[in-house]
CSV table of C-alpha atoms and ligand atoms in Angstrom, one decimal:
chain,number,residue,atom,x,y,z
A,24,MET,CA,0.0,0.0,0.0
A,25,TRP,CA,1.3,3.4,-0.9
A,26,CYS,CA,1.3,5.8,2.1
A,27,ASP,CA,2.4,9.4,2.7
A,28,GLY,CA,5.2,8.2,5.0
A,29,LEU,CA,7.0,6.4,2.2
A,30,VAL,CA,7.2,9.5,-0.1
A,31,THR,CA,10.8,10.6,-0.8
A,32,PRO,CA,12.0,13.0,-3.5
A,33,VAL,CA,12.9,10.0,-5.7
A,34,PRO,CA,11.3,6.8,-4.5
A,35,SER,CA,12.5,3.4,-5.7
A,36,ALA,CA,11.3,2.1,-9.0
A,37,SER,CA,9.2,-0.6,-7.3
A,38,ALA,CA,7.5,2.0,-5.2
A,39,LEU,CA,6.6,4.0,-8.3
A,40,THR,CA,5.2,0.8,-9.9
A,41,GLU,CA,3.1,0.3,-6.7
A,42,LEU,CA,1.8,3.8,-7.0
A,43,ALA,CA,1.1,3.5,-10.7
A,44,THR,CA,-0.8,0.3,-10.0
A,45,GLU,CA,-3.0,2.0,-7.3
A,46,LEU,CA,-3.7,4.9,-9.5
A,47,ALA,CA,-4.6,2.7,-12.5
A,48,THR,CA,-6.8,0.5,-10.4
A,49,GLY,CA,-8.6,3.6,-8.9
A,50,ALA,CA,-9.1,5.1,-12.3
A,51,GLY,CA,-10.3,1.7,-13.6
A,52,ASP,CA,-12.9,1.5,-10.9
A,53,LEU,CA,-14.2,5.0,-11.9
A,54,ILE,CA,-14.3,4.0,-15.6
A,55,ARG,CA,-16.0,0.7,-15.0
A,56,ALA,CA,-18.7,2.5,-12.9
A,57,HIS,CA,-19.5,4.9,-15.7
A,58,ARG,CA,-19.0,2.8,-18.8
A,59,HIS,CA,-22.8,2.4,-19.4
A,60,ASP,CA,-23.7,6.0,-18.7
A,61,HIS,CA,-24.8,8.5,-21.4
A,62,PHE,CA,-21.4,10.3,-21.2
A,63,ALA,CA,-20.6,13.4,-23.3
A,64,VAL,CA,-18.2,12.8,-26.3
A,65,ASP,CA,-16.0,15.6,-27.8
A,66,THR,CA,-13.5,15.6,-30.6
A,67,LYS,CA,-9.9,16.7,-30.5
A,68,SER,CA,-7.3,16.7,-33.4
A,69,THR,CA,-9.8,15.4,-36.1
A,70,PRO,CA,-13.5,14.6,-36.1
A,71,THR,CA,-12.6,10.9,-35.4
A,72,ASP,CA,-10.3,11.6,-32.5
A,73,VAL,CA,-12.7,11.4,-29.6
A,74,VAL,CA,-12.6,12.1,-25.8
A,75,THR,CA,-15.3,11.5,-23.3
A,76,GLU,CA,-16.1,13.1,-20.0
A,77,VAL,CA,-15.1,9.7,-18.4
A,78,ASP,CA,-11.5,10.1,-19.9
A,79,ARG,CA,-11.4,13.5,-18.4
A,80,ALA,CA,-12.7,12.4,-15.0
A,81,ALA,CA,-10.3,9.5,-14.9
A,82,GLU,CA,-7.3,11.7,-15.7
A,83,ALA,CA,-8.5,14.3,-13.1
A,84,PHE,CA,-8.6,11.5,-10.5
A,85,ILE,CA,-5.1,10.4,-11.3
A,86,ARG,CA,-3.7,13.9,-11.4
A,87,SER,CA,-5.3,14.9,-8.1
A,88,GLU,CA,-3.9,11.8,-6.4
A,89,LEU,CA,-0.4,12.6,-7.8
A,90,ALA,CA,-0.8,16.2,-6.7
A,91,ARG,CA,-1.6,15.0,-3.2
A,92,LEU,CA,1.1,12.2,-3.0
A,93,ARG,CA,3.8,13.5,-5.3
A,94,PRO,CA,3.3,17.3,-5.6
A,95,ASP,CA,6.8,17.9,-7.0
A,96,ASP,CA,6.6,15.4,-9.8
A,97,ALA,CA,6.0,16.4,-13.4
A,98,VAL,CA,3.0,15.0,-15.3
A,99,LEU,CA,2.2,14.6,-19.0
A,100,GLY,CA,-1.4,13.4,-19.5
A,101,GLU,CA,-3.3,12.9,-22.7
A,102,GLU,CA,-6.3,15.0,-21.8
A,103,ALA,CA,-5.0,17.7,-19.4
A,104,GLY,CA,-1.5,18.2,-20.7
A,105,ARG,CA,1.7,19.1,-18.9
A,106,ARG,CA,2.5,19.9,-15.3
A,107,THR,CA,6.1,20.8,-14.6
A,108,GLY,CA,7.9,19.3,-11.5
A,109,SER,CA,11.2,19.5,-9.7
A,110,SER,CA,11.7,16.0,-8.2
A,111,GLY,CA,13.2,14.3,-11.3
A,112,VAL,CA,10.1,12.1,-11.6
A,113,ARG,CA,7.7,12.5,-14.6
A,114,TRP,CA,4.4,10.6,-15.0
A,115,PHE,CA,2.9,9.7,-18.4
A,116,VAL,CA,-0.9,9.2,-18.1
A,117,ASP,CA,-3.4,7.9,-20.6
A,118,PRO,CA,-6.7,7.6,-18.7
A,119,ILE,CA,-8.4,5.6,-21.4
A,120,ASP,CA,-6.1,4.2,-24.2
A,121,GLY,CA,-8.6,2.9,-26.7
A,122,THR,CA,-11.3,5.6,-26.3
A,123,VAL,CA,-13.0,4.6,-29.6
A,124,ASN,CA,-13.5,1.1,-28.2
A,125,PHE,CA,-14.7,2.6,-24.9
A,126,VAL,CA,-17.4,4.7,-26.7
A,127,LEU,CA,-18.5,1.7,-28.7
A,128,GLY,CA,-18.6,-0.6,-25.7
A,129,LEU,CA,-15.9,-2.9,-27.0
A,130,PRO,CA,-14.0,-4.2,-23.9
A,131,GLN,CA,-10.5,-3.4,-25.2
A,132,TYR,CA,-9.2,-0.3,-23.5
A,133,ALA,CA,-6.9,0.5,-20.6
A,134,VAL,CA,-5.6,3.0,-18.2
A,135,SER,CA,-1.9,3.4,-18.9
A,136,ILE,CA,0.5,5.0,-16.4
A,137,ALA,CA,4.3,5.1,-16.5
A,138,ALA,CA,6.9,6.8,-14.3
A,139,GLU,CA,10.2,8.2,-15.7
A,140,VAL,CA,13.2,9.1,-13.6
A,141,ASP,CA,15.8,11.3,-15.1
A,142,GLY,CA,14.7,10.5,-18.6
A,143,ARG,CA,14.3,6.7,-18.2
A,144,ILE,CA,11.0,4.8,-17.9
A,145,VAL,CA,11.4,2.8,-14.7
A,146,ALA,CA,7.8,1.8,-13.8
A,147,GLY,CA,4.6,1.1,-15.7
A,148,CYS,CA,1.1,-0.3,-15.3
A,149,VAL,CA,-1.6,-1.0,-17.9
A,150,HIS,CA,-5.0,-1.9,-16.5
A,151,ASN,CA,-8.0,-3.1,-18.5
A,152,PRO,CA,-11.0,-2.2,-16.3
A,153,VAL,CA,-13.4,-4.6,-18.0
A,154,SER,CA,-11.3,-7.8,-17.9
A,155,ARG,CA,-9.6,-6.4,-14.7
A,156,GLU,CA,-6.3,-7.6,-16.0
A,157,LEU,CA,-3.4,-5.7,-14.6
A,158,PHE,CA,0.0,-5.6,-16.4
A,159,ARG,CA,2.9,-4.0,-14.7
A,160,ALA,CA,6.7,-3.8,-14.8
A,161,THR,CA,9.6,-2.3,-12.9
A,162,LEU,CA,12.9,-1.7,-14.7
A,163,GLY,CA,15.1,-4.7,-14.1
A,164,ASP,CA,12.5,-6.7,-12.2
A,165,GLY,CA,10.5,-8.3,-15.0
A,166,ALA,CA,6.9,-7.9,-16.2
A,167,PHE,CA,3.8,-9.5,-14.9
A,168,VAL,CA,0.1,-9.9,-15.5
A,169,GLY,CA,-1.4,-10.3,-12.1
A,170,GLU,CA,1.1,-12.6,-10.4
A,171,GLN,CA,2.2,-14.3,-13.6
A,172,ARG,CA,5.5,-13.4,-15.1
A,173,LEU,CA,5.4,-12.4,-18.8
A,174,LEU,CA,7.9,-14.1,-21.1
A,175,GLY,CA,7.2,-12.5,-24.5
A,176,PRO,CA,5.9,-14.1,-27.7
A,177,ARG,CA,6.6,-17.5,-29.2
A,178,ASP,CA,9.5,-17.8,-31.7
A,179,VAL,CA,8.0,-17.8,-35.2
A,180,PRO,CA,9.4,-16.8,-38.6
A,181,LEU,CA,7.9,-13.8,-40.3
A,182,TYR,CA,5.5,-15.7,-42.5
A,183,ARG,CA,3.8,-17.2,-39.4
A,184,ALA,CA,3.7,-14.0,-37.4
A,185,VAL,CA,0.4,-12.4,-36.3
A,186,VAL,CA,1.2,-8.7,-36.1
A,187,GLY,CA,-0.7,-6.0,-34.4
A,188,THR,CA,-0.8,-2.4,-35.6
A,189,GLY,CA,-2.9,0.7,-35.3
A,190,PHE,CA,-3.8,3.8,-37.3
A,191,GLY,CA,-3.7,7.5,-36.5
A,192,TYR,CA,-6.6,10.0,-36.7
A,193,ASP,CA,-5.2,12.0,-39.7
A,194,ALA,CA,-6.6,10.8,-43.1
A,195,ALA,CA,-3.3,11.3,-45.0
A,196,GLN,CA,-1.4,9.4,-42.4
A,197,ARG,CA,-3.9,6.6,-42.4
A,198,ALA,CA,-3.5,6.3,-46.2
A,199,ARG,CA,0.3,5.9,-45.7
A,200,GLN,CA,-0.2,3.4,-42.9
A,201,ALA,CA,-2.7,1.4,-45.1
A,202,ALA,CA,-0.1,1.1,-47.9
A,203,VAL,CA,2.5,-0.3,-45.5
A,204,VAL,CA,-0.1,-2.9,-44.2
A,205,ALA,CA,-1.1,-3.8,-47.8
A,206,ALA,CA,2.6,-4.6,-48.6
A,207,LEU,CA,3.2,-6.4,-45.3
A,208,LEU,CA,0.1,-8.6,-45.3
A,209,PRO,CA,1.2,-11.1,-48.0
A,210,ARG,CA,4.5,-11.6,-46.1
A,211,ILE,CA,3.1,-12.4,-42.6
A,212,ALA,CA,0.3,-14.7,-41.2
A,213,ASP,CA,-2.2,-12.0,-40.3
A,214,ILE,CA,-2.8,-8.5,-39.0
A,215,ARG,CA,-4.7,-7.5,-35.8
A,216,ARG,CA,-6.1,-3.9,-35.2
A,217,LEU,CA,-7.3,-4.2,-31.6
A,218,GLY,CA,-7.6,-0.5,-30.8
A,219,SER,CA,-5.4,0.1,-27.8
A,220,ALA,CA,-1.7,0.6,-28.3
A,221,ALA,CA,-1.0,0.1,-24.6
A,222,LEU,CA,-2.8,-3.3,-24.6
A,223,ASP,CA,-1.2,-4.2,-27.9
A,224,LEU,CA,2.2,-3.8,-26.3
A,225,CYS,CA,1.1,-5.9,-23.3
A,226,ALA,CA,-0.3,-8.5,-25.7
A,227,VAL,CA,3.2,-9.0,-27.3
A,228,ALA,CA,4.7,-9.2,-23.8
A,229,ALA,CA,2.1,-11.9,-22.9
A,230,GLY,CA,2.6,-13.8,-26.2
A,231,ARG,CA,-0.9,-13.1,-27.5
A,232,LEU,CA,0.5,-11.2,-30.5
A,233,ASP,CA,3.9,-12.0,-32.1
A,234,ALA,CA,4.7,-8.4,-32.9
A,235,TYR,CA,3.3,-4.9,-33.0
A,236,PHE,CA,4.2,-1.6,-34.7
A,237,GLU,CA,2.6,1.8,-35.1
A,238,VAL,CA,3.6,5.3,-36.2
A,239,GLY,CA,2.4,8.5,-34.7
A,240,LEU,CA,1.9,7.4,-31.1
A,241,ASN,CA,2.3,9.8,-28.1
A,242,PRO,CA,4.4,8.8,-25.1
A,243,TRP,CA,1.3,8.4,-22.9
A,244,ASP,CA,0.1,5.6,-25.3
A,245,TRP,CA,3.3,3.6,-25.2
A,246,ALA,CA,5.5,4.5,-22.2
A,247,ALA,CA,4.1,1.8,-19.8
A,248,GLY,CA,3.5,-0.9,-22.4
A,249,ALA,CA,7.0,-0.5,-23.8
A,250,LEU,CA,8.6,-1.1,-20.4
A,251,ILE,CA,6.3,-4.1,-19.9
A,252,ALA,CA,7.3,-5.6,-23.3
A,253,ARG,CA,11.0,-4.9,-22.7
A,254,GLU,CA,10.8,-6.5,-19.3
A,255,ALA,CA,9.2,-9.5,-20.9
A,256,GLY,CA,12.3,-9.9,-23.0
A,257,CYS,CA,11.0,-8.3,-26.2
A,258,THR,CA,13.0,-6.0,-28.5
A,259,VAL,CA,11.3,-2.6,-28.4
A,260,SER,CA,12.6,0.2,-30.7
A,261,GLY,CA,12.1,2.5,-33.6
A,262,LEU,CA,13.5,1.5,-37.1
A,263,HIS,CA,17.1,1.9,-38.1
A,264,GLY,CA,18.2,1.3,-34.5
A,265,ARG,CA,16.4,4.4,-33.1
A,266,GLU,CA,14.6,4.6,-29.8
A,267,PRO,CA,10.8,4.4,-29.9
A,268,SER,CA,9.2,7.7,-30.7
A,269,ALA,CA,6.3,9.3,-32.5
A,270,GLN,CA,8.0,8.3,-35.7
A,271,MET,CA,7.7,4.5,-34.9
A,272,ILE,CA,7.4,2.0,-32.1
A,273,ALA,CA,8.0,-1.6,-33.0
A,274,VAL,CA,8.1,-4.7,-30.7
A,275,ALA,CA,8.7,-8.4,-31.3
A,276,GLY,CA,10.9,-11.2,-30.0
A,277,ALA,CA,14.6,-10.8,-30.9
A,278,ALA,CA,14.6,-13.1,-34.0
A,279,LEU,CA,11.4,-11.9,-35.5
A,280,ALA,CA,12.4,-8.3,-34.8
A,281,ARG,CA,15.4,-8.7,-37.1
A,282,GLN,CA,13.1,-9.8,-40.0
A,283,LEU,CA,10.1,-7.6,-39.3
A,284,PHE,CA,11.9,-4.4,-38.5
A,285,GLY,CA,14.1,-4.9,-41.6
A,286,LEU,CA,11.0,-5.3,-43.8
A,287,LEU,CA,9.4,-2.3,-42.2
A,288,GLU,CA,12.5,-0.3,-43.0
A,289,GLU,CA,12.4,-1.5,-46.7
A,290,LEU,CA,8.8,-0.4,-46.9
A,291,GLY,CA,9.6,3.1,-45.4
A,292,ALA,CA,7.1,2.5,-42.7
A,293,ASP,CA,8.5,5.3,-40.6
A,294,ASN,CA,8.7,7.9,-43.4
A,295,PRO,CA,7.0,11.1,-42.4
B,13,IPD,C1,-5.2,5.4,-29.6
B,13,IPD,C2,-5.1,3.9,-29.4
B,13,IPD,C3,-5.1,3.2,-30.8
B,13,IPD,C4,-4.0,3.7,-31.7
B,13,IPD,C5,-4.1,5.3,-31.8
B,13,IPD,C6,-4.1,5.9,-30.4
B,13,IPD,P1,-6.4,6.8,-27.7
B,13,IPD,O1,-5.2,6.0,-28.3
B,13,IPD,O2,-3.9,3.5,-28.8
B,13,IPD,O3,-4.9,1.8,-30.7
B,13,IPD,O4,-4.0,3.2,-32.9
B,13,IPD,O5,-3.0,5.7,-32.5
B,13,IPD,O6,-4.2,7.3,-30.5
B,13,IPD,O7,-6.6,8.0,-28.6
B,13,IPD,O8,-7.6,5.9,-27.6
B,13,IPD,O9,-5.9,7.2,-26.3
């Protein structure tokens, strides 16, 4: 249990994971309680990029808890933006990753919370409030769903790989992403578009997908899931040896990563 007495300027990574887990569980309870309400839906960057009052309420809950327990930490959240801090800890918060699924009533969305210390993600939690699955990882301590350790995907060649991906909200970007998928599809076993990047990354960590890639994500979408996948032994990077970024995040087991990331490079999948 996280309590005020444990708060120090820079807590241990495992204490940050514990706090991320408490916050994600609390936000998940709120989301589950309101998922059948007639909630207001607004749009953001494009008419298809939606946000609901439940996203905003869940992020407000997380931020108010952080302000109470960790007032000197920085926060970057999907819906309420940036709060600066002085402690060296920064939180990435996505209150509902997979908002379109949430609006539709599809049970594939999650609260995603990660903590970065001095520029390095050290703690992460991804929580699906409907299935109640809780994925979490601490840097150097492995990744878990519930109490079960995650070991990454099976070892398959490219032609047998089931690969997850996602698409942005901008029509021109979606056209480029569709062209990459069209070229990829004959070379792999199949594609999945499940609708939550955070859960996609956890799915690779749990061996439910063989790989996943997407361009145009924000750090709140991938920070926690990327740590969970890395701690499950996956290769997580951009293309051409870069770090994951808005340009590309790609994840797979090491052998498949060499084949898939090479093919994505050939296809120019991370071209702007
Ligand atoms: C979206 C989901 C989706 C991905 C989009 C993201 P949001 O996050 O992760 O799977 O394809 O690129 O923006 O908007 O539901 O928080």
